Amino acid sequence: MKHDSTVNIPAQPRHSSAVSATGLALLVCVFSTPAATYHVDGVSGDDSQSGASTAQAWKSLDRVNAQVFQPGDQLLFKSGSRWAGQLCPQGSGRLDGDRVVPITIGKYGGGPRPRIDGEGKVLDTLLLRNVEFWEVSDLEITKLGTNREPWRT
């Protein structure tokens, strides 16, 4: 009795490296989404909007605090506007090799800096907790209330 021990293994198709390169490109696209710019207007904003333009600006700190920001994103408050409460944004920037890719907070429009006022009701008007690589500029941040509290200096 003779046994044939030959096993036929089909050759790999020549386009497998092209498929791998395409898969890798797709993977890179999924993980490197473009940074977004969000706008906040305390007077004519609307929290049901996308925040993606001045015409689609959000209105409240609650809406801002609900968003998880990504590396490279910008959060811009309208010049001359005022908000009461706590700004507690979520998300982190990242370190990309030696380059920092921060999330930035600033203003848009000309005029006075946007004001975020804790009104003495919160310990921290701007709270950056368990986040990394944030840059904040061009804001007026205060927590003055009507009465001086022992925890407020």
Short mmCIF file of C-alpha atoms in Angstrom, two decimals:
data_model
loop_
_atom_site.label_atom_id
_atom_site.label_comp_id
_atom_site.label_asym_id
_atom_site.label_seq_id
_atom_site.Cartn_x
_atom_site.Cartn_y
_atom_site.Cartn_z
CA MET A 1 0.00 0.00 0.00
CA LYS A 2 1.46 3.30 -1.09
CA HIS A 3 0.58 6.61 0.62
CA ASP A 4 0.93 9.89 -1.16
CA SER A 5 2.35 12.44 1.31
CA THR A 6 2.37 15.32 -1.11
CA VAL A 7 0.30 18.30 -0.01
CA ASN A 8 -0.54 20.99 -2.49
CA ILE A 9 -0.29 24.50 -1.02
CA PRO A 10 -1.64 27.17 -3.29
CA ALA A 11 0.75 30.01 -4.06
CA GLN A 12 0.08 33.36 -2.39
CA PRO A 13 -1.59 35.79 -4.75
CA ARG A 14 0.70 38.58 -5.96
CA HIS A 15 -1.70 41.31 -4.87
CA SER A 16 -1.49 40.42 -1.15
CA SER A 17 1.03 43.21 -0.45
CA ALA A 18 -1.27 45.72 -2.17
CA VAL A 19 -4.15 44.54 -0.01
CA SER A 20 -1.98 44.91 3.09
CA ALA A 21 -0.94 48.42 2.09
CA THR A 22 -4.59 49.35 1.48
CA GLY A 23 -5.57 47.90 4.84
CA LEU A 24 -2.79 49.83 6.53
CA ALA A 25 -3.86 53.08 4.83
CA LEU A 26 -7.43 52.50 5.98
CA LEU A 27 -6.20 51.81 9.52
CA VAL A 28 -4.18 55.04 9.54
CA CYS A 29 -7.22 57.02 8.33
CA VAL A 30 -9.36 55.61 11.13
CA PHE A 31 -6.89 56.58 13.85
CA SER A 32 -5.83 60.00 12.54
CA THR A 33 -9.03 61.94 12.25
CA PRO A 34 -8.61 65.61 11.43
CA ALA A 35 -8.76 68.09 14.27
CA ALA A 36 -11.99 70.02 14.75
CA THR A 37 -12.69 73.60 15.75
CA TYR A 38 -15.64 74.22 18.07
CA HIS A 39 -17.25 77.63 18.67
CA VAL A 40 -19.20 78.80 21.72
CA ASP A 41 -21.41 81.91 21.70
CA GLY A 42 -23.13 82.71 24.99
CA VAL A 43 -25.76 84.96 23.36
CA SER A 44 -26.82 83.47 20.03
CA GLY A 45 -25.39 79.95 20.27
CA ASP A 46 -27.55 76.83 20.34
CA ASP A 47 -26.50 73.61 22.09
CA SER A 48 -28.36 71.50 19.54
CA GLN A 49 -25.96 72.73 16.82
CA SER A 50 -22.63 71.12 15.88
CA GLY A 51 -20.37 73.92 17.16
CA ALA A 52 -18.34 73.54 13.95
CA SER A 53 -18.71 77.16 12.82
CA THR A 54 -19.65 80.56 14.23
CA ALA A 55 -23.12 80.13 12.68
CA GLN A 56 -23.45 76.70 14.38
CA ALA A 57 -21.94 77.71 17.76
CA TRP A 58 -22.87 76.05 21.04
CA LYS A 59 -24.26 78.21 23.83
CA SER A 60 -23.53 76.69 27.25
CA LEU A 61 -20.67 75.38 29.33
CA ASP A 62 -22.76 72.25 29.93
CA ARG A 63 -22.58 71.43 26.21
CA VAL A 64 -18.84 72.10 26.13
CA ASN A 65 -18.28 69.93 29.21
CA ALA A 66 -20.17 67.04 27.57
CA GLN A 67 -17.85 66.95 24.54
CA VAL A 68 -14.76 64.72 24.55
CA PHE A 69 -12.11 66.66 22.66
CA GLN A 70 -9.37 65.06 20.58
CA PRO A 71 -5.71 66.01 19.97
CA GLY A 72 -5.46 69.10 17.78
CA ASP A 73 -9.01 70.29 18.49
CA GLN A 74 -9.68 73.95 19.20
CA LEU A 75 -12.38 75.29 21.52
CA LEU A 76 -13.07 78.96 20.81
CA PHE A 77 -15.28 81.25 22.91
CA LYS A 78 -16.80 84.37 21.35
CA SER A 79 -15.09 87.62 22.31
CA GLY A 80 -17.09 89.79 24.70
CA SER A 81 -19.34 86.92 25.83
CA ARG A 82 -19.80 85.74 29.41
CA TRP A 83 -20.60 82.36 30.95
CA ALA A 84 -21.38 81.49 34.56
CA GLY A 85 -20.34 78.15 36.03
CA GLN A 86 -17.49 75.70 35.62
CA LEU A 87 -15.57 74.82 32.48
CA CYS A 88 -14.45 71.21 32.87
CA PRO A 89 -13.44 69.98 29.40
CA GLN A 90 -12.74 66.32 28.65
CA GLY A 91 -10.19 64.61 26.45
CA SER A 92 -6.44 64.88 26.09
CA GLY A 93 -3.93 66.04 23.54
CA ARG A 94 -1.02 63.73 22.82
CA LEU A 95 2.70 63.51 22.31
CA ASP A 96 3.52 62.55 18.72
CA GLY A 97 7.21 61.71 18.81
CA ASP A 98 8.82 64.92 20.08
CA ARG A 99 5.87 67.06 18.99
CA VAL A 100 3.00 67.96 21.30
CA VAL A 101 -0.45 67.90 19.70
CA PRO A 102 -2.47 69.89 22.27
CA ILE A 103 -6.11 70.76 22.58
CA THR A 104 -6.36 74.54 22.66
CA ILE A 105 -8.88 76.90 24.24
CA GLY A 106 -9.04 80.50 23.09
CA LYS A 107 -11.30 83.13 21.59
CA TYR A 108 -12.69 84.14 18.24
CA GLY A 109 -13.70 87.60 17.09
CA GLY A 110 -12.34 90.99 18.05
CA GLY A 111 -13.01 92.70 21.33
CA PRO A 112 -12.65 91.84 25.00
CA ARG A 113 -11.65 88.41 26.16
CA PRO A 114 -14.49 85.96 26.82
CA ARG A 115 -15.26 85.70 30.55
CA ILE A 116 -15.99 82.52 32.45
CA ASP A 117 -17.18 83.32 35.96
CA GLY A 118 -17.55 80.70 38.66
CA GLU A 119 -19.49 83.33 40.67
CA GLY A 120 -18.09 81.93 43.91
CA LYS A 121 -20.23 78.80 43.50
CA VAL A 122 -17.49 76.40 42.37
CA LEU A 123 -14.01 75.70 43.70
CA ASP A 124 -12.45 75.76 40.23
CA THR A 125 -13.85 77.87 37.41
CA LEU A 126 -11.56 76.04 34.98
CA LEU A 127 -11.01 72.43 35.99
CA LEU A 128 -8.56 70.34 33.97
CA ARG A 129 -8.77 66.99 35.76
CA ASN A 130 -7.18 63.78 34.46
CA VAL A 131 -6.37 65.35 31.10
CA GLU A 132 -3.09 66.16 29.35
CA PHE A 133 -1.70 68.59 26.79
CA TRP A 134 -4.16 71.49 27.00
CA GLU A 135 -3.25 75.09 26.13
CA VAL A 136 -5.46 77.93 27.38
CA SER A 137 -5.15 81.57 26.28
CA ASP A 138 -7.18 84.76 25.74
CA LEU A 139 -9.82 84.09 28.42
CA GLU A 140 -10.81 85.97 31.54
CA ILE A 141 -11.40 83.40 34.27
CA THR A 142 -12.73 84.47 37.65
CA LYS A 143 -14.65 83.02 40.57
CA LEU A 144 -15.62 86.09 42.54
CA GLY A 145 -18.90 85.82 44.40
CA THR A 146 -20.96 88.20 46.47
CA ASN A 147 -19.38 87.03 49.77
CA ARG A 148 -15.79 86.05 50.48
CA GLU A 149 -15.68 82.35 51.33
CA PRO A 150 -12.82 80.83 53.39
CA TRP A 151 -11.78 78.61 50.50
CA ARG A 152 -11.60 81.58 48.09
CA THR A 153 -8.55 83.82 48.17
#
